[in-house]
Structures are given as structure tokens and as C-alpha cells.
Coordinates of C-alpha atoms and ligand atoms in Angstrom, one line a residue:
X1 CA 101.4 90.2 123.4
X2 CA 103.6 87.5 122.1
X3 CA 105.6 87.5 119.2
X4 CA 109.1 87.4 117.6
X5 CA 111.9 89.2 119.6
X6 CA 112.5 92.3 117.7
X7 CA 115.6 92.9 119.2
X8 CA 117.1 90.9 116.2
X9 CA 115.1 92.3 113.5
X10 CA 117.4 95.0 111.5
X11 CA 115.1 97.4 110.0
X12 CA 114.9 99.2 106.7
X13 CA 116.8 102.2 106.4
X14 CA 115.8 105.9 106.9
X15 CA 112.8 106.4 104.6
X16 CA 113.0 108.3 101.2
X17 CA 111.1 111.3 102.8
X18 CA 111.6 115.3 102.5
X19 CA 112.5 117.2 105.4
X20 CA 109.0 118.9 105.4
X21 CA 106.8 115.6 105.5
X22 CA 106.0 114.4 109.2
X23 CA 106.7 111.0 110.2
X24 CA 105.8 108.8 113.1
X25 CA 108.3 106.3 114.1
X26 CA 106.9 103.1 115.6
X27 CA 109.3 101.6 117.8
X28 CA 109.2 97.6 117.8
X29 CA 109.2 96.0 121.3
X30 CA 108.1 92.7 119.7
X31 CA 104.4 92.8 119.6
X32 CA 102.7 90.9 116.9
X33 CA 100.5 93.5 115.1
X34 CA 103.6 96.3 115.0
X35 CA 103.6 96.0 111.6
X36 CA 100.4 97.3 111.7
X37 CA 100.2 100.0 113.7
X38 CA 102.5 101.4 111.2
X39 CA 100.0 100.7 108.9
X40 CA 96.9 102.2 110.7
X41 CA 99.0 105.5 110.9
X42 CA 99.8 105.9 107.4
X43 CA 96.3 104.9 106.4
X44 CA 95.5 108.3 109.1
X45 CA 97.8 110.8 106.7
X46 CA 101.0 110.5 108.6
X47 CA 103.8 109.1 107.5
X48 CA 104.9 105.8 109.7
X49 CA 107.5 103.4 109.9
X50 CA 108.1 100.8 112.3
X51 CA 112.1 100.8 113.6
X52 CA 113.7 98.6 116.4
X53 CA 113.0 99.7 120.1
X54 CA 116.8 100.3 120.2
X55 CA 117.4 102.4 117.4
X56 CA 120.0 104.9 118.1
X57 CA 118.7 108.0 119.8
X58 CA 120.9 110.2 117.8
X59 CA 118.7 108.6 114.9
X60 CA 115.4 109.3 116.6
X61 CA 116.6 112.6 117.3
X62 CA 117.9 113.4 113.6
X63 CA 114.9 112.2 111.9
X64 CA 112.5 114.4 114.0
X65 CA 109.1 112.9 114.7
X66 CA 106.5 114.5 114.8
X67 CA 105.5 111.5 117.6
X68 CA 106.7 108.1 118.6
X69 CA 105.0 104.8 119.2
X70 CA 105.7 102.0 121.6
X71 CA 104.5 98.6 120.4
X72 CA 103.1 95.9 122.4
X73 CA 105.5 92.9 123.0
X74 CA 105.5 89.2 125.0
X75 CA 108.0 90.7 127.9
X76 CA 107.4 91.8 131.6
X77 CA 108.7 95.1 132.1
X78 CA 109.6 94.0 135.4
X79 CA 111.1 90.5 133.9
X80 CA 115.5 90.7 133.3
X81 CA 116.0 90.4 129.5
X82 CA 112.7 92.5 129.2
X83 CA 113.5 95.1 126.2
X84 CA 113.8 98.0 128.4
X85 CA 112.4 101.7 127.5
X86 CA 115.3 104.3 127.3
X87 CA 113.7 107.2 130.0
X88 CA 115.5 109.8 127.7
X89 CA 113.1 108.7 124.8
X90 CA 110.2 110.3 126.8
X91 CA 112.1 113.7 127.3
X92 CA 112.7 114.3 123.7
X93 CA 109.8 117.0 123.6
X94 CA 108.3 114.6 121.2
X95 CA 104.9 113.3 122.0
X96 CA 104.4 109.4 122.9
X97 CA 102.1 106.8 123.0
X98 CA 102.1 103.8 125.1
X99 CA 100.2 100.6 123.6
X100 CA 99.9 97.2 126.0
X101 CA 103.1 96.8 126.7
X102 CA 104.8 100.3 125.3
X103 CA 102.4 101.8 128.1
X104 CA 103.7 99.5 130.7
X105 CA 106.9 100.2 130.3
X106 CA 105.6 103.9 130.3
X107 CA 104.4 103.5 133.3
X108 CA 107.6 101.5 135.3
X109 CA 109.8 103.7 133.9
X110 CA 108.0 107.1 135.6
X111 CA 107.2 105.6 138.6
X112 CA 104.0 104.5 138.4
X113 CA 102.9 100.4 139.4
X114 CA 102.7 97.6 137.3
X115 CA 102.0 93.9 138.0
X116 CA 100.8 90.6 137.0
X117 CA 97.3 90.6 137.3
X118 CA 94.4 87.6 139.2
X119 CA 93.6 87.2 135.5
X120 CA 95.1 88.1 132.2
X121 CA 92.9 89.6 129.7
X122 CA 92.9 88.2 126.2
X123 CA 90.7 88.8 123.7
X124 CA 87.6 90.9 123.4
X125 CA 86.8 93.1 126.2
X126 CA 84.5 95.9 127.7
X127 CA 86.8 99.5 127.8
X128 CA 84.6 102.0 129.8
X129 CA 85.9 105.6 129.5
X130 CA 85.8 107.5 132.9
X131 CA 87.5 110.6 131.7
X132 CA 88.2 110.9 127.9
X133 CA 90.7 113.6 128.2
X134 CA 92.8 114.5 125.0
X135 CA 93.2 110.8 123.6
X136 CA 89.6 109.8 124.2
X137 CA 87.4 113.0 123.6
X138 CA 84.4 111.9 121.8
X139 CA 84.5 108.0 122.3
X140 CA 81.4 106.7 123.4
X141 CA 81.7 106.3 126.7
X142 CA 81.7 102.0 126.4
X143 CA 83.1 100.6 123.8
X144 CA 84.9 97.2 122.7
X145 CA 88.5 96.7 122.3
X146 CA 91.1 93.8 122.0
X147 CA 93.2 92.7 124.8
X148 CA 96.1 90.8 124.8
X149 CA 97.9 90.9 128.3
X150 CA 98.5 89.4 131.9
X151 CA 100.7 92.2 133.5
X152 CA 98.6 95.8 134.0
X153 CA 99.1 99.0 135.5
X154 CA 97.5 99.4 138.8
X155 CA 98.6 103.2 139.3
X156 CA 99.4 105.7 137.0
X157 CA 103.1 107.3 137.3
X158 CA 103.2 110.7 138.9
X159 CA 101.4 113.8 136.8
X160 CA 99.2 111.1 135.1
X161 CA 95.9 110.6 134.6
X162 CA 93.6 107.8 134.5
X163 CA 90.9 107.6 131.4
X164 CA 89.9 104.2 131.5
X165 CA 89.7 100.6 132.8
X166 CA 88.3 97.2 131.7
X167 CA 87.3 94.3 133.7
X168 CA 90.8 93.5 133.9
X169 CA 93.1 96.7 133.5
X170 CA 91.9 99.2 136.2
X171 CA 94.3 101.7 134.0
X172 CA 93.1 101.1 130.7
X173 CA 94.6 104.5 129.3
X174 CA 96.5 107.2 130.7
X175 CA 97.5 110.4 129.7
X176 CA 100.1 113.0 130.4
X177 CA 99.0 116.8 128.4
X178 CA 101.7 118.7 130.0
X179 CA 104.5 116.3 129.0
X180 CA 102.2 114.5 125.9
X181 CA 103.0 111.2 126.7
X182 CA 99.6 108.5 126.4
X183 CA 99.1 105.2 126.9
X184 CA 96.3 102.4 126.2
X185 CA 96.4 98.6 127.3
X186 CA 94.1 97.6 123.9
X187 CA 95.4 97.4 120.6
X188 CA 93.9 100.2 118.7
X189 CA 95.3 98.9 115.2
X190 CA 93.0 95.8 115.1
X191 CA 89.6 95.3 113.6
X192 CA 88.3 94.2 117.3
X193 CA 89.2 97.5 118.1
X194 CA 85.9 99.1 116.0
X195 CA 87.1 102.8 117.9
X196 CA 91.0 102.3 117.3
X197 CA 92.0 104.6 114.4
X198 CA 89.6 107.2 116.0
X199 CA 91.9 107.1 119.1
X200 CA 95.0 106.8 116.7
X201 CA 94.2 109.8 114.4
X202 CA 93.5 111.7 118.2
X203 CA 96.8 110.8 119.2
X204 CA 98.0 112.2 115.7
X205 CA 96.0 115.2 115.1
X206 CA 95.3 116.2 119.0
X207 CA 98.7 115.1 120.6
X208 CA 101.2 115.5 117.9
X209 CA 99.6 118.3 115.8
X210 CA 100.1 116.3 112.7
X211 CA 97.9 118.3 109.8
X212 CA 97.4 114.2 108.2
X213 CA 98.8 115.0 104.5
X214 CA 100.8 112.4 103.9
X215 CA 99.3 110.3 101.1
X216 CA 101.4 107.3 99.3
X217 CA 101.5 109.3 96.4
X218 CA 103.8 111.5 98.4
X219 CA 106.1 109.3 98.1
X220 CA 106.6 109.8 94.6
X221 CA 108.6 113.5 94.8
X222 CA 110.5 111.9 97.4
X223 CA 111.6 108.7 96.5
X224 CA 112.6 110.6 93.0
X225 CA 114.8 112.7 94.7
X226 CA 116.1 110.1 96.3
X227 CA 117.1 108.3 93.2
X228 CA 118.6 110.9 91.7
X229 CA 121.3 111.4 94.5
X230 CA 122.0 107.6 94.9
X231 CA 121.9 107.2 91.2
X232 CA 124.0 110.7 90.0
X233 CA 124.3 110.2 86.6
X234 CA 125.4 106.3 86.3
X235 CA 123.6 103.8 84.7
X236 CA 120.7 101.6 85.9
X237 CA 118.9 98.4 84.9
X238 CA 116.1 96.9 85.9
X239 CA 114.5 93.5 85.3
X240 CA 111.2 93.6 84.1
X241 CA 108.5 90.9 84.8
X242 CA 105.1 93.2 84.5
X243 CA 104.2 92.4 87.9
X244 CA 103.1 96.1 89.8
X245 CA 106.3 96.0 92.0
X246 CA 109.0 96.3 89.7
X247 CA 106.7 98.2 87.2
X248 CA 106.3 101.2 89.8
X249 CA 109.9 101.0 90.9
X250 CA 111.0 101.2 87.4
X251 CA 108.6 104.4 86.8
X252 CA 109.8 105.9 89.5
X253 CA 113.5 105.0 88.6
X254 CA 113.1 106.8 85.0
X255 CA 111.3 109.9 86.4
X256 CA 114.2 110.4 88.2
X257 CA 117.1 109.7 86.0
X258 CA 115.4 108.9 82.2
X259 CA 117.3 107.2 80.1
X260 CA 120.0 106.4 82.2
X261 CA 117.7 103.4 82.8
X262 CA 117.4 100.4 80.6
X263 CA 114.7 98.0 81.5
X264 CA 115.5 94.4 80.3
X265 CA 112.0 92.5 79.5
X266 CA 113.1 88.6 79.3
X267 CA 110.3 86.7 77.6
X268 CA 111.3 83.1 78.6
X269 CA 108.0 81.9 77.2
X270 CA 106.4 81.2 80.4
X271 CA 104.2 84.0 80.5
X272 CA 100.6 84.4 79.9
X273 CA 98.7 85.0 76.4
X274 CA 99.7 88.4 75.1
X275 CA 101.5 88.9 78.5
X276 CA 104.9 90.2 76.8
X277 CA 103.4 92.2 74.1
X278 CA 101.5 94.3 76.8
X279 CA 104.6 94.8 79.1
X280 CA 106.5 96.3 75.9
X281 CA 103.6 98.6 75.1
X282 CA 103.0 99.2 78.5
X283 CA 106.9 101.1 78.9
X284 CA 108.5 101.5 75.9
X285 CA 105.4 103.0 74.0
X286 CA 103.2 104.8 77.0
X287 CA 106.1 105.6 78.8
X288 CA 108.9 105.9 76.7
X289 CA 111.4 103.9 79.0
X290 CA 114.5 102.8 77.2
X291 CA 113.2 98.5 77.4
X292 CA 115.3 95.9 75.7
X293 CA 112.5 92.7 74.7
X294 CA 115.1 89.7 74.9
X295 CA 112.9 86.7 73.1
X296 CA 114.8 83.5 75.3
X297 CA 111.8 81.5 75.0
X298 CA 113.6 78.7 72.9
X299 CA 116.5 79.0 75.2
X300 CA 114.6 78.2 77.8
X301 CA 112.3 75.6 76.0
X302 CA 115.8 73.6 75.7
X303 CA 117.1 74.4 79.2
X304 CA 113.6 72.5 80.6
X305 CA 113.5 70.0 78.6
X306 CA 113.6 66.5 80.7
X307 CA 113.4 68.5 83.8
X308 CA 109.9 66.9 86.0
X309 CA 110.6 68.2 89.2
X310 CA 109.7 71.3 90.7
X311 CA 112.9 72.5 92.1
X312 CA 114.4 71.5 89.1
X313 CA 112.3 73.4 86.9
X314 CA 112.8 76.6 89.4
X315 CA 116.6 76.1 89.5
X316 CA 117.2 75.6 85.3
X317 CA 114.7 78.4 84.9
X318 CA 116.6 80.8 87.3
X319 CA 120.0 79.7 86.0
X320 CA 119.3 80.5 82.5
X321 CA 117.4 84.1 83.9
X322 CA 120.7 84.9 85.1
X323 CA 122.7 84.1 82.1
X324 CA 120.7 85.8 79.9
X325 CA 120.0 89.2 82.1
X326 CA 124.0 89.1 82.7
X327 CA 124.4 89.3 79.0
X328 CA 122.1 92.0 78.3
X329 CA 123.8 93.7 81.1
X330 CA 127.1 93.3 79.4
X331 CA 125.8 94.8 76.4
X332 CA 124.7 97.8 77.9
X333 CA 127.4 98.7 79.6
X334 CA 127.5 96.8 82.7
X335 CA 125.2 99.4 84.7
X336 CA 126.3 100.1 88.2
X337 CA 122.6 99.9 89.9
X338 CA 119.7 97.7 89.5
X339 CA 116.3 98.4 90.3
X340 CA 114.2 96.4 92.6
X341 CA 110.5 96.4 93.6
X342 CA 111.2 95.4 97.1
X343 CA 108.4 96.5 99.1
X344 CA 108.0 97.0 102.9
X345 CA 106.5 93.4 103.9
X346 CA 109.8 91.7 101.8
X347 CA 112.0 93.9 104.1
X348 CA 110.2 92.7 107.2
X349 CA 109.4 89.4 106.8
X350 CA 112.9 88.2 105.2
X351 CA 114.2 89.6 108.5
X352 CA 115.4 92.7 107.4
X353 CA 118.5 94.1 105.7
X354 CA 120.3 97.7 104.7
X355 CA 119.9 97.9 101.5
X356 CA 123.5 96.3 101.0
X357 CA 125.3 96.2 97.5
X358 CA 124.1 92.9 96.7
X359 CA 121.0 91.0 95.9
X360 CA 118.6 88.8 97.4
X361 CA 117.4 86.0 95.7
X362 CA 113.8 86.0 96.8
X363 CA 112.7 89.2 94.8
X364 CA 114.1 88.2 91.3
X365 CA 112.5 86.1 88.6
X366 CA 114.0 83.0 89.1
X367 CA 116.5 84.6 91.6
X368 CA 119.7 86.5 90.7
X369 CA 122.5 85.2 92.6
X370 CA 124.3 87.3 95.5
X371 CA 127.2 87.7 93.6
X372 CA 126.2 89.4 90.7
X373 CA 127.7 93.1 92.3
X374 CA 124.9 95.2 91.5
X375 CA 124.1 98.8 94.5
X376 CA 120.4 98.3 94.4
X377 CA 118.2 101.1 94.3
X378 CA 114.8 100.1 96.2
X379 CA 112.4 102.6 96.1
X380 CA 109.9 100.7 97.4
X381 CA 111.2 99.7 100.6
X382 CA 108.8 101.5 102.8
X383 CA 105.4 100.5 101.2
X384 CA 103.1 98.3 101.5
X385 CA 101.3 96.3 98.4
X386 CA 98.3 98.6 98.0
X387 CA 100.4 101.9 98.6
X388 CA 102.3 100.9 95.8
X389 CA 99.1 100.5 93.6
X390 CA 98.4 103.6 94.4
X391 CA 101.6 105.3 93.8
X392 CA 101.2 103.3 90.4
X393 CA 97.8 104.7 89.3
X394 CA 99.4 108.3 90.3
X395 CA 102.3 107.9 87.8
X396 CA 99.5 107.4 85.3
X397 CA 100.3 103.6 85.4
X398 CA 96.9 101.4 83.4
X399 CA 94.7 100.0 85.7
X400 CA 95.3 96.5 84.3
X401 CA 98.7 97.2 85.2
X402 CA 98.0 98.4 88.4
X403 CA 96.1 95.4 89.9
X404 CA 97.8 93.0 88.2
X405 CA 97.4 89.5 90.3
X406 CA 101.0 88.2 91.6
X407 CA 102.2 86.0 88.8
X408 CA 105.8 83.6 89.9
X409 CA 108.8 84.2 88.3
X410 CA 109.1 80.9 86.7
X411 CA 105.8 81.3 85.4
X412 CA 103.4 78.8 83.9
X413 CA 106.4 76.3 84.0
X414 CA 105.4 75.8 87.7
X415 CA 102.0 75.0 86.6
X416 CA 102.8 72.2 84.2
X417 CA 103.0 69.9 87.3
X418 CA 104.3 66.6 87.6
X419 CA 106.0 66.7 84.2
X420 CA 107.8 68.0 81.7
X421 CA 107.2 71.6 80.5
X422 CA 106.6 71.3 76.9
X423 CA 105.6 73.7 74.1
X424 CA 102.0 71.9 73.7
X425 CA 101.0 71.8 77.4
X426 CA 102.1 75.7 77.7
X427 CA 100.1 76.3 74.9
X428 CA 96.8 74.2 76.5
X429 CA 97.8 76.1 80.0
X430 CA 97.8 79.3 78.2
X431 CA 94.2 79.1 76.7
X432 CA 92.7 77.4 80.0
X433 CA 94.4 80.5 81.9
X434 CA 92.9 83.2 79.4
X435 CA 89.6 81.9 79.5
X436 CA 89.6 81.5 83.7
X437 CA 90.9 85.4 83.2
X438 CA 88.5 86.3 80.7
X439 CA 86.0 84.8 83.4
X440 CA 86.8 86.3 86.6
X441 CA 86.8 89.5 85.1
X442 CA 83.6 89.4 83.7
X443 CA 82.4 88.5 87.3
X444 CA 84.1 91.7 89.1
X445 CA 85.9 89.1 91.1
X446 CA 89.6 90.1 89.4
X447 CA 90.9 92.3 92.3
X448 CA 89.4 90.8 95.2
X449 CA 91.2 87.5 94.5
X450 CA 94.9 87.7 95.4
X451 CA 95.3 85.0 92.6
X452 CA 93.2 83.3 90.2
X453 CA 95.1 80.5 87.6
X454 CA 95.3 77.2 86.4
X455 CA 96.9 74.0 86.5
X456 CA 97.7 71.1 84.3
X457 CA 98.4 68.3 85.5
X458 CA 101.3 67.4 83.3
X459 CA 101.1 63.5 82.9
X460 CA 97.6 62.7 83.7
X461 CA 94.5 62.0 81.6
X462 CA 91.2 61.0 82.1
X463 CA 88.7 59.5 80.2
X464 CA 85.3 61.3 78.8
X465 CA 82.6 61.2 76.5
X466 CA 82.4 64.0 73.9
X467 CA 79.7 63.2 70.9
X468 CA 79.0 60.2 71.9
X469 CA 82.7 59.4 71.6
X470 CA 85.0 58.3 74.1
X471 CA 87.7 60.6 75.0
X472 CA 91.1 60.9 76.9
X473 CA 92.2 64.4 77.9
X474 CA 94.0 66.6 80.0
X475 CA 92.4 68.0 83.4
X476 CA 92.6 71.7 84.1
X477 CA 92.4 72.6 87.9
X478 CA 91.0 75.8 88.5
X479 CA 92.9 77.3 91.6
X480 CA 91.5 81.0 93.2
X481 CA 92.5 81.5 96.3
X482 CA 91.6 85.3 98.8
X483 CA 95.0 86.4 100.7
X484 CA 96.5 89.4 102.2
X485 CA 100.2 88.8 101.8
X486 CA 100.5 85.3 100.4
X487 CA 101.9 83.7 103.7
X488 CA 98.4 82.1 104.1
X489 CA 95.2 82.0 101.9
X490 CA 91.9 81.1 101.7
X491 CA 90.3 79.0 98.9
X492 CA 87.8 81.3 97.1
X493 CA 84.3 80.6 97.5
X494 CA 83.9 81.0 93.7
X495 CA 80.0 81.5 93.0
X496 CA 78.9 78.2 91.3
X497 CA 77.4 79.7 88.1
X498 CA 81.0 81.6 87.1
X499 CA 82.7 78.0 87.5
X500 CA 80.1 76.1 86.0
X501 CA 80.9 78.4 82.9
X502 CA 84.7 78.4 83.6
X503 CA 84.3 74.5 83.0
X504 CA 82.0 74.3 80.3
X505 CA 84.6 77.0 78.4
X506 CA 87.6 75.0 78.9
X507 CA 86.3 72.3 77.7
X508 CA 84.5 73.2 74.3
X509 CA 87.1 75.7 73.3
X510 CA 90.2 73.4 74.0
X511 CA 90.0 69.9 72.5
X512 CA 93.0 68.5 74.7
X513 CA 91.0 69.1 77.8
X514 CA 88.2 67.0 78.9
X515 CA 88.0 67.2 83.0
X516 CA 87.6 70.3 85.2
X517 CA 88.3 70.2 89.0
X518 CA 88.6 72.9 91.7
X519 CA 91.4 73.0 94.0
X520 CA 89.9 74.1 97.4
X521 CA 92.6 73.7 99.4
X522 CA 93.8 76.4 101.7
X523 CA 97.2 77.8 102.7
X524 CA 98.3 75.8 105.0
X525 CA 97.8 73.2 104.6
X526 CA 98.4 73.7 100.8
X527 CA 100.8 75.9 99.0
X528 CA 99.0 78.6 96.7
X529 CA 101.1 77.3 93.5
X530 CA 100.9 73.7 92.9
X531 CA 104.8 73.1 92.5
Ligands
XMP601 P1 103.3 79.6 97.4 O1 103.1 78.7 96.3 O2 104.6 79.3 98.1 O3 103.4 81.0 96.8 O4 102.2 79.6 98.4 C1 103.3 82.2 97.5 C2 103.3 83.3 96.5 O5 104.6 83.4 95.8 C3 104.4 83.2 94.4 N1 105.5 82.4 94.0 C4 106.6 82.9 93.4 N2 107.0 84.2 93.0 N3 109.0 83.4 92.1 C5 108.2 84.4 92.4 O6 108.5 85.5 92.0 C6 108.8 82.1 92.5 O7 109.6 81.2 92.3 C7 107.5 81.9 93.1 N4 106.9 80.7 93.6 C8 105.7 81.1 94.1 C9 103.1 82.6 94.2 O8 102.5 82.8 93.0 C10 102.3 83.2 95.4 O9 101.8 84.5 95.1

């Protein structure tokens, strides 16, 4: 497998986990789907996180797994440089299992032979199981499964036994009982592996006797807890924008501690109709959690004012966040901790971090500086975007709230393109944005779109006729787009009849707008926002 060399990725830190729950630790050799055999575990009821393939042994040893993965990776095991398997990692008494080239290095490490093969083996292939023993009891007896390799293993090590082979890989899966060690050339976390999370939950439930509780609600006892002896009894803010992430992690934040928390709402007028009226009733009245409503949307009416260009926009628009949320801080106190709705991917893809005393611009409306000395509570660092809906819907959390679409930090400003971000086009952008809501909604279409908004095209009209009179409006851009993390995206095929109405609504019930188009442009080579 190719992909980036994990040796340089730092990981997130020990989970917020109680000693009782199991946990499989996925160690990272530098395969590109090791993310997501983390995933494919945890979607099995076991617990799973994905940590460097050097992590400290003492670590491994003081977290005690209940079983430990070996990712695929882009090395030879044979190769120098090649991350090399620690032999004492498969004498911990803890079950292991092998994948591509975690089972290689499985295999040269106990002795058994590995080379390059005639012909590497990459994509789709033909796995025919010649022995299912304990991790392949009840496949069929061919299946398909995805390859990605050139080296194989030709012979087992010793006190290993053979289950399978492909065109390819004569050792297609091996297995040790007596000292539960396993292996598999194929990645069992990918869709083109249709059998893979049978073989994983075997591995689990067969090999590491896990009884496959773990739910993400779980995490909700636990990560509490946690809080509470980070937190002790100082004080703790936390930004709210009503997006899901910082929603949960702000629930979570004042089960554990109450009203030591203060949520700070900043309404700087670039939010959707009714947007900040819901987030208020959301917390302070469902939940009770102590939320100061700061109303900056003059302020920042002023602060944009002759500002056309994006960055421009982004950087008065964070600047002005920061002044603002500093003051609020100041007024209560100066709290020690903020809250934050990192989640797992953020950790990962931004290349990792510990959890250090200062923030990250990236996660924050706007972006808070690195100097602002806040310790950050994270509760959300090990979950993914859909465990944290669910942990939200658990905490009692409305299901508006809970599948919320990602909205930006700088909010509709960033949709006011090519221009300057006035209180008239906000106010067209606002309407065009509730009826495309109002719409997609109505369709059923809400959640499975990772975003569904509109544009206006700042400085540009068009001409039209409207009762037999000639017109000259705005243009709304209708921009839907399908996405699993927002690194790339799809264009939504939108069924014609639901923008055909979209456009006929925009147009009747907002007299400034006279032109519909839909942006069906995809990520790459677009962005998803338009600025
Ligand atoms: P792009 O436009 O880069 O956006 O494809 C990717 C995702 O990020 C959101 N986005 C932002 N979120 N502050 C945020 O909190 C920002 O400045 C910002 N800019 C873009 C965007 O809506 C999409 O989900």
C-alpha cells in the first residue's frame, strides 16, 4: 500500500476511556486506509484507535488491548528504512492481526519467507479459502477482496498455518491459535472487501474475546469523567457557533462540570435566518448551560465594510471574533480552559498534535490565534463525524441540531462573493438560503447532502423580463454538493423537479433576484465554498 510515512504523524493522546471498556489499538505503518480500519472496528463494538507503529511499548502495555492491529503500508519489510515490527509486540500475550503489509512483517519477523512477487496484485481479486480456521470460519469458500501489494509471503513462519491464497499471494491469510497472531494480504476495511468486517468482527469476537459493547455513546460516561479531572473545579469557556461539534463538546463539558462553563454565542450577523435565536434556545433554555448572546453584528457590519476580497473578509472577520470573545472572556473571569469540538479526522489530517495548551487556528470561527493561553479541553478527539451525532442525539441533543450541515465560521460573508458584504445582500442571501433549506428538506435530501447553500454573486446583475417588464437583478447560485469529510466532493445530482421549484421560489418571493444557476462543479477541481 502506498501512502504518507506514519513515522512522522504524532497521534492523539490516550483516549478518554474507563479501565473496563476494551480497546483495539491500530498501529500505523503507513497504509492508506488505517484510518479506517480504526473505523471498521469501532463500527464492530470495540473500541479502536489508530496510534504510530512506534508507540512506546510501555504504552501498549499500560493501556492493555484487548488486541492489536498492523496496518498496511508502501515499505518492503525486507527494504532498510522499512518501519520495522518490534518482535516483543507479538509476545505481549495480546492477540494480533497482520493486514498486507502488517502480515508481512508478521511473517519476516518469525521466520517465515517473504518476497517480491512475478506480479503485484492491485486491485480486485479472487481469495479462495483452503482452510478457514479461526479467522475465516464461515466465509464462503471464494470470495472477492482488494489487493494492494507487490511483495507476498511464500511460506508461513514456523507454527503457522496457511488459510488462503489468491492468484497472486499463495499465503493469502495465516493464522497462529496457540500464540493468536493472524494475518491477511487483502484489506478487510474496504467496500471491495464485501466479507471484511465479517473477518474483522472474527478476529474481535473469536481471537480477542471482545463481547462488542462499545457504542459511541459510551463515550459519554467517559469523556465526562475525563473533564472533570482535567477541569477540577476551574472555569471553562467555550465558543459557540451551533455547528454539532462544539455543540456536543459543550454538552458534554457542562455534564461534567455545570456551571463552571460559560458558553459565549457571538452573533456577528453572518448567520442564517433565525440561526441565533435557535442556538440560544437550543442551550440556555433546553439545557440550561450558562450562554452569554453577544449581538457584534454591527461591529462587524463596520469591520467589513470596503473589504471585496476573500481573504480579506476571512481575516477582518476573524480579527474582530477574537476581540470580541477575548472581551467576554475578560468579563467572566478569564477562564483557564476552552472547550473545543475537535474531532478525530481534525487530529489526523492536521498532522496531529497533544492536545498542547494552545489553540489551533483551523477549528475556530474565524480562527483564534495561538497565543491566546487557553488548556483546551477536547473531548472529541477520538470520534469521528457521525459518532459524534450520535453521542449528540444520546445527550438528548434536537435532531435539527444533530444533523446540522457544516456551516463556515465566517458565514454568509463568504458567500457574498466578489464584493462587499453589505446589510442588503445578507439580507437577499438570507431569504435565497431559507427557501433552498425550506426545499431540500421537504425533499428528504437534508442529511444526505454534506452541504446545501447559496451564493450571490456580489457585483453582478443580469437582465430579465418580469410582467412584461424589463428587469436587472441579482443571480443566486444554488451550490449542493455529497462529501464524506469535505477534502473532496461531489456536485449533487439534485432531482430536476426540487430545482426547478428552488428557482421559481427564489425568484417570486425575492424581488432583487432575477437569475437562478446551479454550480456543478466538483471538489477538485472547485472549492465547496465559493470564496
Ligand atoms: P472549501 O470551501 O475549502 O471548504 O472546500 C471545506 C469545508 O470547510 C468549510 N469552511 C470553513 N469552515 N471556517 C470554517 O469553520 C472557515 O473559514 C471555512 N471555510 C470553509 C466549508 O463550508 C466546507 O464544509
Amino acid at each position: 500500500m502506498t501512502g504518507p510515512d506514519a513515522a512522522t504523524v504524532e497521534l492523539p493522546p490516550a483516549a478518554p476511556r474507563a479501565s473496563d471498556t476494551q480497546e483495539v489499538l491500530v498501529l500505523d505503518f503507513g497504509g492508506q486506509y488505517s484510518q479506517l480500519i480504526a473505523r471498521r472496528v469501532r463500527e464492530q463494538g470495540v473500541f479502536s484507535e489508530l496510534l504510530p507503529h512506534d508507540v512506546p511499548l510501555d504504552e501498549i502495555r499500560g493501556r492493555a488491548p484487548a488486541g492489536l492491529i498492523l496496518s498496511g503500508g508502501p515499505s518492503s519489510v525486507y527494504s532498510p528504512g522499512a518501519p520495522p515490527l518490534r518482535p516483543e509486540l507479538l509476545e505481549l500475550g495480546v492477540p494480533v492481526l497482520g493486514i498486507c503489509y502488517g502480515m508481512q512483517a508478521m511473517a519476516y519477523v518469525l521466520g517465515g519467507r517473504v518476497e517480491g512477487a512475478p506480479k503485484g496484485e492491485f486491485g480486485r481479486s479472487r481469495l479462495t479459502v483452503h482452510e478457514p480456521g479461526r479467522l475465516l470460519q464461515g466465509l464462503p469458500h471464494e470470495q472477492s477482496c482488494l489487493m494492494s501489494h507487490r511483495d507476498t509471503v511464500f511460506a508461513p513462519p514456523p507454527g503457522f498455518r496457511a488459510l488462503a491464497s489468491s492468484d497472486e499471494s499463495p499465503v493469502a491469510a495465516f493464522e497462529d491459535t496457540a500464540r493468536g497472531l493472524y494475518g491477511i494480504q487483502f484489506h478487510p476495511e474496504v467496500d471491495l472487501t464485501p466479507h471484511g468486517s465479517e473477518i474483522l468482527a472474527r478476529f474481535l469476537s473469536e481471537g480477542c474475546g471482545c463481547d462488542m459493547s462499545w457504542t459511541p455513546e459510551s463515550v459519554i460516561d467517559e469523556a465526562v469523567e475525563r473533564i472533570r479531572r482535567q477541569v477540577g473545579d476551574g472555569r471553562v469557556i467555550c465558543g459557540l457557533s451551533g455547528g454539532v461539534d462544539s455543540s456536543v463538546a459543550a454538552l458534554l463539558t457542562h455534564r461534567a462540570v455545570g456551571d463552571q462553563l460559560t458558553c459565549v454565542f457571538v452573533d456577528h450577523g453572518m448567520m442564517r435566518r433565525n440561526e441565533g435565536d435557535q442556538v440560544i434556545a437550543a442551550f440556555r433554555d433546553a439545557f440550561g448551560v450558562p450562554l452569554v448572546a453577544v449581538d457584534a453584528r454591527e461591529r462587524f457590519l463596520a469591520r467589513l465594510a470596503g473589504v471585496t476580497e476573500p481573504e480579506g473578509k476571512r481575516k477582518a472577520i476573524g480579527s474582530e471574533f477574537i476581540r470580541v470573545f477575548e472581551e467576554e472572556a475578560a468579563r467572566i473571569g478569564n477562564p483557564r480552559y476552552l472547550v473545543q469540538g475537535t474531532l478525530y479526522s481534525d487530529v489526523i489530517e492536521s498532522g496531529g498534535g497533544t492536545g498542547a495548551a494552545t489553540i489551533k487556528s483551523h477549528h475556530n470561527v474565524g480562527g483564534l490565534p495561538t497565543d491566546l493561553s487557553f488548556e483546551l479541553v477536547e473531548p472529541l478527539r477520538t470520534l469521528f463525524k457521525d459518532e459524534v451525532r450520535e453521542v449528540g442525539a444520546a445527550l438528548g441533543m434536537s435532531e435539527r441540531l444533530v444533523w446540522r450541515q457544516p456551516f463556515p465560521g465566517p458565514g454568509l460573508a463568504i458567500r457574498v462573493v466578489g464584493g462587499e458584504v453589505t446589510e442588503e445582500r445578507l439580507a437577499i442571501l438570507r431569504d435565497a438560503d431559507f427557501i433552498l433549506q425550506e426545499e431540500v428538506r421537504a425533499a428528504g435530501l437534508y442529511r444526505e447532502l454534506w452541504q446545501s447553500f447559496c451564493v450571490l454573486p456580489a457585483e453582478l446583475r443580469t437582465v430579465g423580463v418580469q410582467g412584461d417588464e424589463r428587469s436587472y437583478g441579482y443571480v443566486i447560485a444554488i451550490r449542493a454538493v455529497t462529501s464524506q469529510d469535505a477534502m473532496t466532493a461531489e456536485w449533487a445530482r439534485l432531482p430536476h423537479d426540487l430545482v426547478a421549484r428552488v428557482s421559481s421560489r427564489l425568484i417570486n418571493e425575492i424581488s432583487a433576484v432575477n437569475r437562478v444557476v446551479l454550480d456543478v462543479t466538483s471538489k477538485p477541481p472547485g472549492t465547496i465554498e465559493w470564496e
